[in-house]
Each structure stands twice: as structure tokens, then as C-alpha cells.
Coordinates of C-alpha atoms in Angstrom, one line a residue:
Chain A
M1 CA 22.3 9.3 -6.2
L2 CA 25.0 8.1 -3.8
E3 CA 28.6 8.6 -4.7
V4 CA 31.3 6.8 -2.6
K5 CA 34.8 8.2 -3.3
D6 CA 38.0 6.8 -1.9
I7 CA 36.5 5.6 1.4
A8 CA 38.9 4.0 3.8
T9 CA 37.6 2.7 7.1
A10 CA 39.7 0.9 9.7
Y11 CA 39.1 -0.9 13.0
G12 CA 42.2 0.1 14.9
K13 CA 45.1 -0.9 12.7
I14 CA 43.1 -3.2 10.5
E15 CA 42.0 -1.4 7.3
A16 CA 38.7 -3.0 6.3
L17 CA 38.1 -0.6 3.4
R18 CA 41.1 0.6 1.4
G19 CA 39.8 3.3 -0.9
V20 CA 36.3 2.3 -2.1
D21 CA 34.9 4.1 -5.2
L22 CA 31.4 3.3 -6.4
R23 CA 28.2 5.0 -7.6
V24 CA 24.8 3.9 -6.6
N25 CA 22.4 4.6 -9.5
D26 CA 19.1 6.3 -8.9
G27 CA 16.0 4.2 -9.2
K28 CA 18.0 0.9 -9.6
I29 CA 18.7 -2.2 -7.6
N30 CA 22.4 -2.0 -7.0
C31 CA 24.1 -5.1 -5.6
L32 CA 27.4 -5.4 -3.8
L33 CA 28.9 -8.9 -3.9
G34 CA 32.0 -10.1 -2.2
P35 CA 33.5 -12.9 0.0
N36 CA 33.3 -12.9 3.8
G37 CA 35.5 -10.3 5.3
A38 CA 35.7 -8.2 2.1
G39 CA 34.3 -5.2 4.0
K40 CA 30.7 -5.2 2.7
T41 CA 29.1 -4.6 6.2
T42 CA 31.8 -2.1 7.0
L43 CA 30.8 -0.1 3.9
M44 CA 27.1 -0.2 4.9
M45 CA 28.0 1.0 8.4
T46 CA 30.2 3.7 7.0
I47 CA 27.4 5.0 4.8
A48 CA 25.0 4.9 7.7
G49 CA 27.3 7.0 9.8
I50 CA 28.0 4.4 12.5
L51 CA 31.6 4.0 11.5
K52 CA 33.8 7.1 10.7
P53 CA 36.0 6.7 7.6
R54 CA 39.7 7.7 7.8
R55 CA 39.4 9.4 4.5
G56 CA 37.1 9.8 1.5
S57 CA 33.8 11.2 0.8
I58 CA 30.2 10.0 0.5
L59 CA 27.8 12.3 -1.5
F60 CA 24.1 11.7 -1.3
Q61 CA 22.3 13.8 -3.9
G62 CA 25.2 16.2 -3.7
R63 CA 25.3 16.4 0.1
E64 CA 28.4 15.2 2.0
L65 CA 27.5 12.5 4.5
V66 CA 30.9 11.9 6.1
G67 CA 30.9 13.4 9.5
L68 CA 27.1 13.5 9.9
P69 CA 25.7 11.6 12.9
P70 CA 23.6 8.5 12.1
G71 CA 20.3 10.3 12.9
E72 CA 20.9 13.0 10.3
I73 CA 21.7 10.4 7.7
V74 CA 18.4 8.7 8.4
G75 CA 16.9 12.2 8.1
V76 CA 18.2 12.9 4.6
G77 CA 16.6 9.7 3.4
I78 CA 18.8 6.7 3.9
A79 CA 17.6 3.7 6.0
L80 CA 19.4 0.4 6.7
V81 CA 18.1 -3.1 7.0
P82 CA 20.9 -4.4 9.1
E83 CA 22.7 -7.8 8.9
N84 CA 21.0 -10.3 11.2
R85 CA 17.8 -8.2 11.2
L86 CA 18.3 -6.8 14.6
V87 CA 14.7 -6.3 15.5
F88 CA 13.9 -5.3 19.0
P89 CA 12.9 -8.7 20.5
Q90 CA 11.1 -7.5 23.6
M91 CA 9.0 -5.0 21.7
S92 CA 5.8 -5.8 19.8
V93 CA 5.8 -5.8 16.0
R94 CA 3.9 -2.5 16.1
E95 CA 6.4 -0.9 18.5
N96 CA 9.2 -2.0 16.2
L97 CA 7.5 -0.1 13.4
V98 CA 7.0 2.9 15.5
A99 CA 10.7 2.8 16.5
G100 CA 11.6 2.8 12.8
A101 CA 9.8 6.1 12.4
F102 CA 11.4 7.5 15.5
L103 CA 12.6 10.7 14.0
R104 CA 9.2 11.5 12.5
L105 CA 7.4 10.7 15.7
A106 CA 7.8 14.2 17.2
K107 CA 6.4 15.8 14.1
S108 CA 3.3 13.8 13.4
R109 CA 2.0 10.7 15.2
A110 CA -0.9 10.5 12.7
D111 CA 1.5 10.1 9.7
V112 CA 3.3 7.3 11.5
E113 CA 0.1 5.5 12.2
R114 CA -0.9 5.9 8.6
D115 CA 2.4 4.4 7.5
I116 CA 2.0 1.5 9.9
G117 CA -1.3 0.8 8.2
R118 CA 0.5 0.8 4.8
M119 CA 3.1 -1.6 6.1
F120 CA 0.4 -3.9 7.4
A121 CA -1.3 -3.8 4.0
R122 CA 2.0 -4.8 2.3
F123 CA 3.0 -7.4 4.9
P124 CA -0.3 -9.0 6.1
R125 CA 1.7 -11.5 8.2
L126 CA 3.0 -8.6 10.3
E127 CA -0.5 -7.3 10.9
E128 CA -1.6 -10.7 12.2
R129 CA 1.2 -10.6 14.7
A130 CA 1.0 -6.8 15.4
E131 CA 0.9 -7.2 19.2
Q132 CA 3.2 -10.2 19.4
L133 CA 6.8 -9.7 20.6
A134 CA 9.2 -9.5 17.7
G135 CA 11.5 -12.0 19.3
T136 CA 8.8 -14.7 18.9
L137 CA 8.6 -14.3 15.1
S138 CA 10.2 -16.7 12.7
G139 CA 13.4 -15.7 10.9
G140 CA 11.5 -14.8 7.7
E141 CA 8.9 -12.7 9.6
Q142 CA 11.7 -10.9 11.5
Q143 CA 13.4 -10.1 8.2
M144 CA 10.1 -8.7 6.9
L145 CA 9.7 -6.7 10.1
S146 CA 13.3 -5.4 9.7
V147 CA 12.5 -4.3 6.1
A148 CA 9.2 -2.7 7.2
R149 CA 10.9 -1.0 10.1
A150 CA 13.5 0.6 7.8
L151 CA 10.8 1.7 5.4
M152 CA 9.0 3.5 8.2
A153 CA 11.8 6.1 8.0
Q154 CA 10.5 6.9 4.4
P155 CA 13.9 6.4 2.8
R156 CA 14.8 7.4 -0.7
L157 CA 17.7 5.0 -0.6
L158 CA 17.3 1.6 1.2
L159 CA 20.5 -0.2 2.2
M160 CA 20.0 -3.9 2.8
D161 CA 22.8 -5.9 4.4
E162 CA 22.4 -9.6 3.4
P163 CA 18.6 -9.9 3.8
S164 CA 18.7 -13.6 2.8
L165 CA 21.1 -14.6 5.5
G166 CA 20.0 -17.7 7.3
L167 CA 16.6 -18.0 5.7
A168 CA 15.0 -20.9 3.9
P169 CA 15.1 -20.8 0.1
M170 CA 11.3 -20.1 -0.2
I171 CA 11.6 -17.2 2.3
V172 CA 14.6 -15.9 0.4
E173 CA 12.5 -15.8 -2.8
E174 CA 9.8 -13.9 -0.9
I175 CA 12.3 -11.4 0.4
F176 CA 13.7 -10.8 -3.1
E177 CA 10.2 -10.3 -4.5
I178 CA 9.7 -7.6 -1.9
V179 CA 13.0 -6.0 -2.9
A180 CA 11.8 -6.0 -6.6
E181 CA 8.5 -4.6 -5.6
L182 CA 10.0 -1.8 -3.5
H183 CA 12.2 -0.9 -6.6
R184 CA 9.1 -0.8 -8.8
E185 CA 7.6 1.7 -6.4
G186 CA 10.5 4.0 -6.8
T187 CA 12.9 3.2 -4.0
T188 CA 16.5 3.0 -4.9
I189 CA 18.1 -0.1 -3.4
F190 CA 21.7 -0.9 -2.4
L191 CA 21.9 -4.5 -1.6
V192 CA 24.7 -6.6 -0.1
E193 CA 24.3 -10.2 -1.0
Q194 CA 26.2 -13.5 -0.8
N195 CA 23.4 -15.3 -2.7
A196 CA 24.6 -14.2 -6.2
H197 CA 22.1 -16.3 -8.0
M198 CA 19.1 -14.6 -6.5
A199 CA 20.8 -11.2 -6.8
L200 CA 21.4 -11.8 -10.5
K201 CA 17.7 -12.1 -11.1
I202 CA 16.7 -8.7 -9.9
S203 CA 19.7 -6.4 -9.8
H204 CA 20.7 -3.8 -12.4
Q205 CA 24.1 -3.0 -11.3
F206 CA 26.8 -5.0 -9.6
Y207 CA 30.0 -4.2 -7.7
L208 CA 32.5 -6.7 -6.4
L209 CA 34.2 -5.9 -3.2
D210 CA 37.4 -7.8 -2.4
Q211 CA 39.8 -7.1 0.4
G212 CA 38.5 -3.6 0.9
R213 CA 38.5 -2.5 -2.8
V214 CA 36.0 -2.5 -5.6
T215 CA 37.4 -4.9 -8.2
F216 CA 34.5 -5.1 -10.6
S217 CA 31.6 -2.8 -11.5
G218 CA 29.1 -3.5 -14.2
T219 CA 25.8 -4.8 -15.4
P220 CA 24.5 -8.3 -15.0
G221 CA 25.5 -9.1 -18.6
Q222 CA 29.1 -8.0 -17.9
L223 CA 29.1 -9.9 -14.7
A224 CA 28.0 -13.1 -16.5
E225 CA 30.8 -12.7 -19.1
D226 CA 33.5 -12.5 -16.5
E227 CA 34.9 -16.0 -16.2
V228 CA 36.6 -15.4 -12.8
I229 CA 33.5 -14.0 -11.2
R230 CA 31.3 -16.8 -12.7
R231 CA 33.5 -19.4 -11.1
A232 CA 33.8 -17.6 -7.7
Y233 CA 30.2 -16.4 -7.2
L234 CA 27.9 -18.4 -9.5
G235 CA 29.7 -21.7 -9.1
T236 CA 29.5 -22.4 -12.9
S237 CA 31.8 -22.0 -15.8
Q238 CA 30.9 -21.6 -19.5
T239 CA 31.8 -25.3 -20.2
D240 CA 29.0 -26.5 -17.8
Chain B
M1 CA 0.4 -16.6 61.7
V2 CA -0.5 -13.1 62.6
D3 CA 3.2 -12.4 63.1
F4 CA 4.1 -13.8 59.8
I5 CA 1.5 -11.7 58.0
Q6 CA 2.5 -8.6 60.0
N7 CA 6.1 -9.2 58.9
C8 CA 5.0 -9.6 55.3
L9 CA 3.2 -6.3 55.5
D10 CA 6.2 -4.6 57.0
G11 CA 8.5 -6.3 54.5
V12 CA 6.5 -5.2 51.5
M13 CA 6.5 -1.6 52.7
L14 CA 10.2 -1.7 53.5
G15 CA 10.8 -3.5 50.2
S16 CA 9.0 -0.8 48.2
S17 CA 12.0 1.5 49.0
Y18 CA 14.4 -1.2 47.9
A19 CA 12.4 -1.6 44.8
L20 CA 12.8 2.1 44.0
L21 CA 16.6 1.9 44.5
A22 CA 16.7 -1.3 42.4
I23 CA 14.7 0.4 39.6
G24 CA 17.3 3.2 39.4
F25 CA 20.1 0.7 39.2
T26 CA 18.4 -1.5 36.7
L27 CA 17.5 1.4 34.4
I28 CA 21.2 2.4 34.2
F29 CA 22.4 -1.2 33.9
G30 CA 19.7 -2.1 31.3
I31 CA 20.6 0.8 29.0
M32 CA 24.4 0.8 29.4
R33 CA 25.1 -2.8 30.4
R34 CA 27.4 -1.2 33.0
L35 CA 27.2 -1.1 36.7
N36 CA 27.1 2.3 38.5
L37 CA 28.5 1.8 41.9
S38 CA 28.2 5.4 42.9
Y39 CA 24.4 5.4 42.5
G40 CA 23.9 5.1 46.2
P41 CA 26.4 7.9 47.1
S42 CA 25.0 10.3 44.5
I43 CA 21.5 10.0 46.0
M44 CA 23.1 10.3 49.5
L45 CA 24.6 13.6 48.4
G46 CA 21.1 14.7 47.3
A47 CA 19.7 13.8 50.7
F48 CA 22.4 15.9 52.4
V49 CA 21.6 18.9 50.2
G50 CA 18.0 18.5 51.6
T51 CA 19.3 18.2 55.1
L52 CA 21.4 21.3 54.7
L53 CA 18.4 23.3 53.8
Y54 CA 16.4 21.8 56.6
L55 CA 19.1 22.5 59.2
E56 CA 20.1 26.0 58.0
F57 CA 16.8 27.4 56.8
Q58 CA 14.2 25.1 58.5
A59 CA 12.9 24.4 54.9
D60 CA 9.7 22.5 54.8
A61 CA 9.4 18.9 53.5
V62 CA 8.4 19.9 49.9
V63 CA 11.5 22.1 49.6
V64 CA 13.7 19.4 51.1
A65 CA 12.2 16.8 48.7
A66 CA 12.9 19.0 45.7
A67 CA 16.4 19.8 46.9
T68 CA 17.1 16.1 47.5
V69 CA 16.0 15.2 44.0
A70 CA 17.8 18.1 42.4
G71 CA 21.0 17.2 44.3
A72 CA 20.8 13.5 43.3
V73 CA 20.2 14.4 39.6
L74 CA 23.2 16.8 39.5
A75 CA 25.4 14.2 41.2
G76 CA 24.1 11.6 38.8
M77 CA 24.9 13.7 35.7
Y78 CA 28.3 14.3 37.1
V79 CA 28.9 10.6 37.4
E80 CA 27.5 9.9 33.9
R81 CA 29.8 12.5 32.3
L82 CA 32.9 11.3 34.1
C83 CA 32.4 7.5 34.3
F84 CA 30.2 6.6 31.4
W85 CA 30.1 9.2 28.7
A86 CA 33.9 9.8 28.8
I87 CA 34.7 6.1 28.8
R88 CA 34.0 4.5 25.4
Q89 CA 31.6 1.6 24.8
G90 CA 33.0 -1.7 25.6
A91 CA 35.1 -0.7 28.6
A92 CA 32.6 -1.8 31.1
A93 CA 35.1 -2.5 33.9
A94 CA 36.7 0.9 33.5
S95 CA 33.2 2.5 34.1
M96 CA 32.6 0.4 37.1
V97 CA 36.0 1.1 38.7
S98 CA 35.8 4.8 38.1
S99 CA 32.3 4.9 39.5
F100 CA 33.8 3.3 42.6
A101 CA 36.3 6.2 42.7
I102 CA 33.5 8.7 42.5
W103 CA 31.7 6.9 45.3
M104 CA 34.7 7.6 47.5
Q105 CA 34.9 11.2 46.3
L106 CA 31.2 11.9 47.0
E107 CA 31.3 10.2 50.4
E108 CA 34.5 12.2 51.4
L109 CA 32.9 15.4 50.2
V110 CA 29.9 14.9 52.4
T111 CA 31.8 13.9 55.5
V112 CA 34.0 17.0 55.2
F113 CA 30.9 19.1 55.7
F114 CA 28.9 16.7 57.9
P115 CA 31.4 15.0 60.2
E116 CA 28.8 13.5 62.6
R117 CA 27.4 10.1 62.2
T118 CA 23.8 11.1 61.8
Y119 CA 21.8 14.2 61.0
P120 CA 18.1 15.0 61.4
F121 CA 15.9 14.8 58.3
P122 CA 12.4 16.1 58.1
P123 CA 10.1 13.2 59.1
L124 CA 7.6 12.1 56.5
T125 CA 4.8 12.2 59.1
E126 CA 4.2 12.7 62.8
A127 CA 1.1 10.4 62.7
E128 CA 1.0 7.4 65.1
P129 CA 0.8 3.9 63.7
F130 CA -2.7 2.7 63.3
S131 CA -4.2 -0.8 63.6
F132 CA -5.9 -2.6 60.9
G133 CA -7.6 -5.7 62.4
P134 CA -4.8 -7.6 64.3
F135 CA -2.1 -5.7 62.3
F136 CA -0.2 -2.5 62.9
I137 CA 0.7 -0.2 60.1
K138 CA 3.2 2.6 60.4
V139 CA 2.0 5.7 58.6
E140 CA 5.5 6.6 57.2
N141 CA 5.9 3.1 55.8
L142 CA 2.5 3.2 54.2
A143 CA 3.3 6.7 52.7
M144 CA 6.6 5.3 51.4
F145 CA 4.8 2.3 49.8
L146 CA 2.1 4.5 48.2
C147 CA 4.7 6.9 46.8
A148 CA 6.7 4.0 45.4
L149 CA 3.5 2.7 43.7
V150 CA 2.8 6.1 42.1
L151 CA 6.4 6.4 40.9
M152 CA 6.4 2.9 39.4
A153 CA 3.1 3.7 37.6
L154 CA 4.6 6.9 36.3
L155 CA 7.7 5.2 35.1
H156 CA 5.6 2.6 33.3
V157 CA 3.7 5.4 31.5
V158 CA 7.0 7.1 30.5
L159 CA 8.6 3.9 29.2
Y160 CA 5.6 2.5 27.3
R161 CA 3.7 5.6 26.3
T162 CA 6.2 8.3 25.3
R163 CA 8.8 8.8 22.6
F164 CA 11.6 9.0 25.2
G165 CA 10.5 5.7 26.7
L166 CA 10.5 4.1 23.3
A167 CA 14.1 5.3 22.8
V168 CA 15.1 4.0 26.2
R169 CA 13.7 0.6 25.5
A170 CA 15.3 0.5 22.0
V171 CA 18.7 1.4 23.3
S172 CA 18.5 -1.1 26.1
E173 CA 17.4 -3.9 23.7
N174 CA 19.9 -3.2 21.0
P175 CA 22.0 0.0 20.9
L176 CA 23.2 -0.6 17.4
A177 CA 19.7 -1.1 16.0
A178 CA 18.6 2.0 17.9
R179 CA 21.3 4.1 16.2
F180 CA 20.1 2.8 12.8
M181 CA 16.7 4.3 13.6
G182 CA 18.4 7.6 14.2
I183 CA 18.2 7.5 18.0
N184 CA 20.9 9.6 19.6
I185 CA 22.0 7.0 22.1
G186 CA 24.4 9.3 24.0
A187 CA 21.5 11.7 24.7
V188 CA 19.1 8.8 25.7
M189 CA 21.7 7.4 28.1
F190 CA 22.3 10.8 29.7
W191 CA 18.6 11.5 30.3
A192 CA 17.9 8.0 31.4
F193 CA 20.7 8.4 33.9
A194 CA 19.2 11.6 35.1
A195 CA 15.8 10.0 35.4
A196 CA 17.3 7.1 37.4
S197 CA 19.0 9.6 39.7
A198 CA 15.7 11.5 40.2
L199 CA 14.0 8.2 41.2
G200 CA 16.8 7.6 43.6
G201 CA 16.4 11.1 45.0
V202 CA 12.8 10.4 45.8
A203 CA 13.7 7.1 47.3
A204 CA 16.3 8.8 49.5
F205 CA 13.8 11.4 50.6
L206 CA 11.3 8.7 51.5
I207 CA 13.8 6.4 53.3
A208 CA 15.5 9.2 55.2
G209 CA 12.1 10.7 56.0
A210 CA 10.8 7.4 57.4
D211 CA 13.8 7.2 59.7
A212 CA 13.8 11.0 60.4
Q213 CA 17.6 10.9 60.0
I214 CA 20.3 10.6 57.5
T215 CA 23.9 9.3 57.7
P216 CA 26.8 9.6 55.2
L217 CA 26.8 5.8 55.2
F218 CA 23.5 5.9 53.4
G219 CA 25.3 5.8 50.1
L220 CA 26.9 2.4 50.9
W221 CA 23.6 1.1 52.3
A222 CA 21.6 2.2 49.2
T223 CA 24.1 0.8 46.8
F224 CA 24.1 -2.6 48.5
K225 CA 20.3 -2.8 48.9
G226 CA 19.6 -1.6 45.4
M227 CA 22.2 -3.9 43.9
I228 CA 21.0 -7.0 45.8
A229 CA 17.4 -6.3 44.9
M230 CA 18.3 -5.8 41.3
M231 CA 20.3 -9.0 41.2
L232 CA 17.5 -11.0 42.8
G233 CA 15.0 -9.7 40.2
G234 CA 17.3 -10.0 37.2
M235 CA 19.6 -7.3 36.0
G236 CA 18.1 -4.9 33.5
S237 CA 14.5 -5.9 34.2
I238 CA 12.2 -3.3 35.8
P239 CA 9.4 -5.7 37.0
G240 CA 12.3 -7.8 38.3
A241 CA 13.6 -4.9 40.3
I242 CA 10.2 -4.4 41.9
L243 CA 9.9 -8.1 42.7
G244 CA 13.4 -8.3 43.9
G245 CA 13.0 -5.3 46.2
L246 CA 9.8 -6.7 47.7
L247 CA 11.3 -10.1 48.2
L248 CA 14.3 -8.6 49.9
G249 CA 12.1 -6.5 52.2
V250 CA 9.9 -9.5 53.2
V251 CA 12.9 -11.8 53.8
E252 CA 14.6 -9.1 55.9
A253 CA 11.4 -8.4 57.9
Q254 CA 10.9 -12.1 58.6
S255 CA 14.5 -12.7 59.7
L256 CA 14.4 -9.5 61.8
W257 CA 11.4 -11.0 63.7
Y258 CA 12.3 -14.6 63.9
L259 CA 16.1 -14.5 64.1
G260 CA 16.9 -11.1 65.5
T261 CA 18.4 -7.8 64.3
E262 CA 21.9 -9.2 63.7
Y263 CA 20.5 -11.6 61.1
R264 CA 18.8 -9.1 59.0
D265 CA 21.7 -8.3 56.6
L266 CA 23.1 -11.8 56.9
S267 CA 19.8 -13.3 55.6
A268 CA 19.8 -10.8 52.7
Y269 CA 23.3 -11.9 51.7
F270 CA 22.4 -15.5 52.1
L271 CA 19.4 -15.0 49.8
L272 CA 21.6 -13.4 47.2
F273 CA 24.0 -16.3 47.6
L274 CA 21.2 -18.8 47.0
F275 CA 20.1 -16.9 43.9
L276 CA 23.6 -16.6 42.5
V277 CA 24.0 -20.4 42.8
L278 CA 20.6 -21.6 41.8
R279 CA 19.2 -18.9 39.6
P280 CA 22.0 -16.5 38.5
G281 CA 19.8 -14.7 36.0
G282 CA 17.5 -13.6 38.8
L283 CA 13.7 -13.9 39.0
L284 CA 12.9 -12.3 35.6
G285 CA 16.4 -11.9 34.1
H286 CA 17.1 -12.8 30.5
G287 CA 18.7 -16.1 29.8
R288 CA 22.4 -16.2 29.2
A289 CA 22.0 -16.7 25.5
T290 CA 20.0 -13.5 24.9
R291 CA 22.4 -11.5 27.0
E292 CA 25.4 -12.8 25.0
R293 CA 23.6 -12.1 21.8
A294 CA 22.9 -8.5 23.0
A295 CA 26.6 -8.1 23.8
T296 CA 27.8 -9.3 20.4
H297 CA 25.5 -6.8 18.7
R298 CA 27.2 -3.8 20.1
V299 CA 29.7 -1.6 18.3

């Protein structure tokens, strides 16, 4: 579905991505692991069109994304749940959802309203707080809002940048249930996670990003067999 | 007591024009997090386009108003392209300094063609002041106040009821998140800048019309009054700009009456000083923490 080929992205002289190759599989939960500073967020920002890569190509269903403005990338069906949620704090929950459907707003307001109804059915807590300012929500609620807002763009591929960051364990579980549910409904997911234990429970495909390169790619089974990765990301070894 | 209330009435009406100027400033600051010093001079240029038509062709007030707004918007777009669009995000000081350069440029341009100190401007109204109980109300001030109210209501509708308004608010709250939604932030900034300039153009027409004259120094005056009112209210906040403008108007009117003309500007600066020391965020400004968070979320 999404094919990343030899992507290199730099901040000035610092190369954050140094030739990343990976393939996000259609209809699966694909998970990108890696230590802090590996370039995970940079890769997400590059796919979303916020950062321009120095070289390489990103094909989405056969279409080249490199060079497209972020708005067109949303338009072809890729939405991002950003790191740290980034809800609009001074807007109500409902307005945040409308903003998520910004590109569709000109076409049909009624469709957008219908989708807001769907989001409220899926996330009843957001409906309870529909007119509340997003900045007053708890961290978990903001994360739900951020997911719902991204879904308002009707994406075929949902990018999620560390959705569990800074949330209590129970909330994290709730978020992962939502991810699994979205997958069952047919959305392809490309997830960045530090919480490897949780990611292992739901993901079908793993990639390990280290110092700007993909150093491992495989299934959960293959991941679990790799002693080095087990030690580094799961904190266990086979002798435990 | 009657004097005090009369001063408050005068102050609120005067302050409504400050509020309009401050709204223009705060719209630009809120969305770009950068200060546009040439805001005043660009609306001054608009007012001189109006004056030119008035002097040369005896154009009537409606034409002069349209020309003033059009001139202000064109000058504003010029400033946006040169000082804000051309300078990349993050270089806030460069934008401010270059907008100062454009200020000088616009002021020089106008003084080349209009070397006198003042020029006539079509008066808003010829009507005499009327009394209302023990109070006197100047018709031109009342007209200014009512126009300001209508514009503020209009702005509110645009910001809270339209797609463009949603985009403006999204960009001013978090430009990065706005880009993730597919909002073209360059276009939003450009049109918000144009809208702020149009508001400024109306303010210039009202203020110059109430005085029935215009001076090239109007740019300096408008930048100062607008900036002070914005800072009193809280930078980036539209209700704050309105409150700040009205507060500035009332304080000026009171000191004009009780202390004398020479204290009018002094008291305005003193008020600003007090705010900067005691409440640097302004009346309705965001706390420092949220502002810093907003700053770190930008790319």
C-alpha cells in the first residue's frame, strides 16, 4: 500500500533518515519501533509531506507522494495522529472534529456532520464533552480526540505517532483496543511505538529504525526470536 | 460624576477605533506569532489613496471609503509577501525588522506626494453633537462606535461560522496540526493578513473622517495605538484587543479631562508600563506556559 524507498531526510546538516526502505502492508497493523532519536517522527513527517526528503520516493497505491503538499497527501487518503496529540486547545471537541474534515468541508457539510455522529457513537466520551474546549480534556480523552480528528479525513492509511505517550497504562490499553478495532474495520495502520509490549499484542508487521536506517523487518514471531531486539525492546531474554 | 461618565462615553467611542486597530494587529500576531510594525503605515497609505480621490475628483465618502480599504489591503499584501511570506518560519525578528523598513518606505512614499503636514479628508458627518440627558454625544464618534460594533460582529461570524474562520483559528492555535489537517497555512496567512488590512482600512476611514483630516504621521499613530491596545488586552486575543482598545480610550479621555492634553499619551504609556510590570500577558492573554508550548510545536 505504502512503499518507502531510500528516503533520506535532513535537518540542515544533520541526517535524521539515511536511506529508509520499508513497505507498509495493506489491511495490516504495521509497527515501527526504535529508540529515541532514531528518526521515527521524522519518517512520519516526511510521509505526511511536512518535511521534504533529500532523496528517495514514497509510493502510495502506486502514486508518488514526494513533492506533494500536505493537503494533497491528506486528500489521497493518509491522515496522521501526531505525537503529543496536538489537539486545538481553544476549540471545542466538535470544532476539532470539523477541522479534521477540513478538506471535505467545502464539498459537503452534511457528510461531515454525519461522520461526527459516527465518531460520537464510537467515542461516547467525546460526545459527552462535545462543546467543551479540547484543552480541558484529560490526556486520554485528548488522544481519543486526536484519533477521531484524523479519522474525520476518511483515511485509508492512518499514521499514528506514539499514541501511548504519556498516558496511564489503562488508557494505553484502551487506545490499543481502538487501534485493533480500526484495523478490523479495514483501515491500514502504520504505528510508531515505544511501548513494544503493547505493540506486540496487536501488530502484524514490525520494522526497527535505528540511526536513520531500517535494521530489522519481520513478523512478531521473527521479532521475538531475535535475541538482540528482545533485550533492547522487550527487556527480557530467553533465559528469563 | 457627570464629567466622569461623559469621559467614559467619549473614551469608549474613541476606544472603539483603537479596538479596530488592535484587532488588525492581533489577527496578524495571533496567526503568525510575528509583529507587523508597518500595519499603521499601510493603512495610512490607504487613507491617502482615499484623500487623493477626494482632492482630485471630489469623490464622495463611499468611493473614498472603498479606495481607503483597497489601498490598505494592497499595501498589506505587499508587506505580507515581502516581510512574512519571503522570510521563513522561525525568523520572527527578521520579519519585524523588515516590516520596520517597509514602514519607512511607505511613509517616505506618501510624503513625496503629500509634503504638507495635514490634508482634508471627507468628514463622516456634518451633524451637530446632540445631548442625551446631561451628556453630549458627537455624531461622528457615535458613527465610529457603531461601525466598529458591526465590524466586530462580522469578524466574529467569519471566525466562528465559516470554513476560512476555522482555518484561521486552527493556524493560530497550532500551525503544525493545521497542516496535518490539510490546511494550506501560507494561503490562510495571506488572506488573514488581507482581512486585517481591510479592517485597518475601515478604521483609518473612520478615524480620519471623524477628524476630517489626515496626516502622514497617521501611520506612526495607528501603529502605537493599535500595539498598545493589543498589548493591554493580551497579544493574539481578539476579545482582548477590544477590551484593550476600550480601556485605552477611557484612560485617555479621563486624563485628557482631569490632567490636560499633554498627559493624554503619557497616561497611555504609563498604563502600558503598569501592565507590562504587573500583568505582562495582558487582560486576556494566554499564560506563558501555553505560549511556550505553542512555540515548541512549530516546525
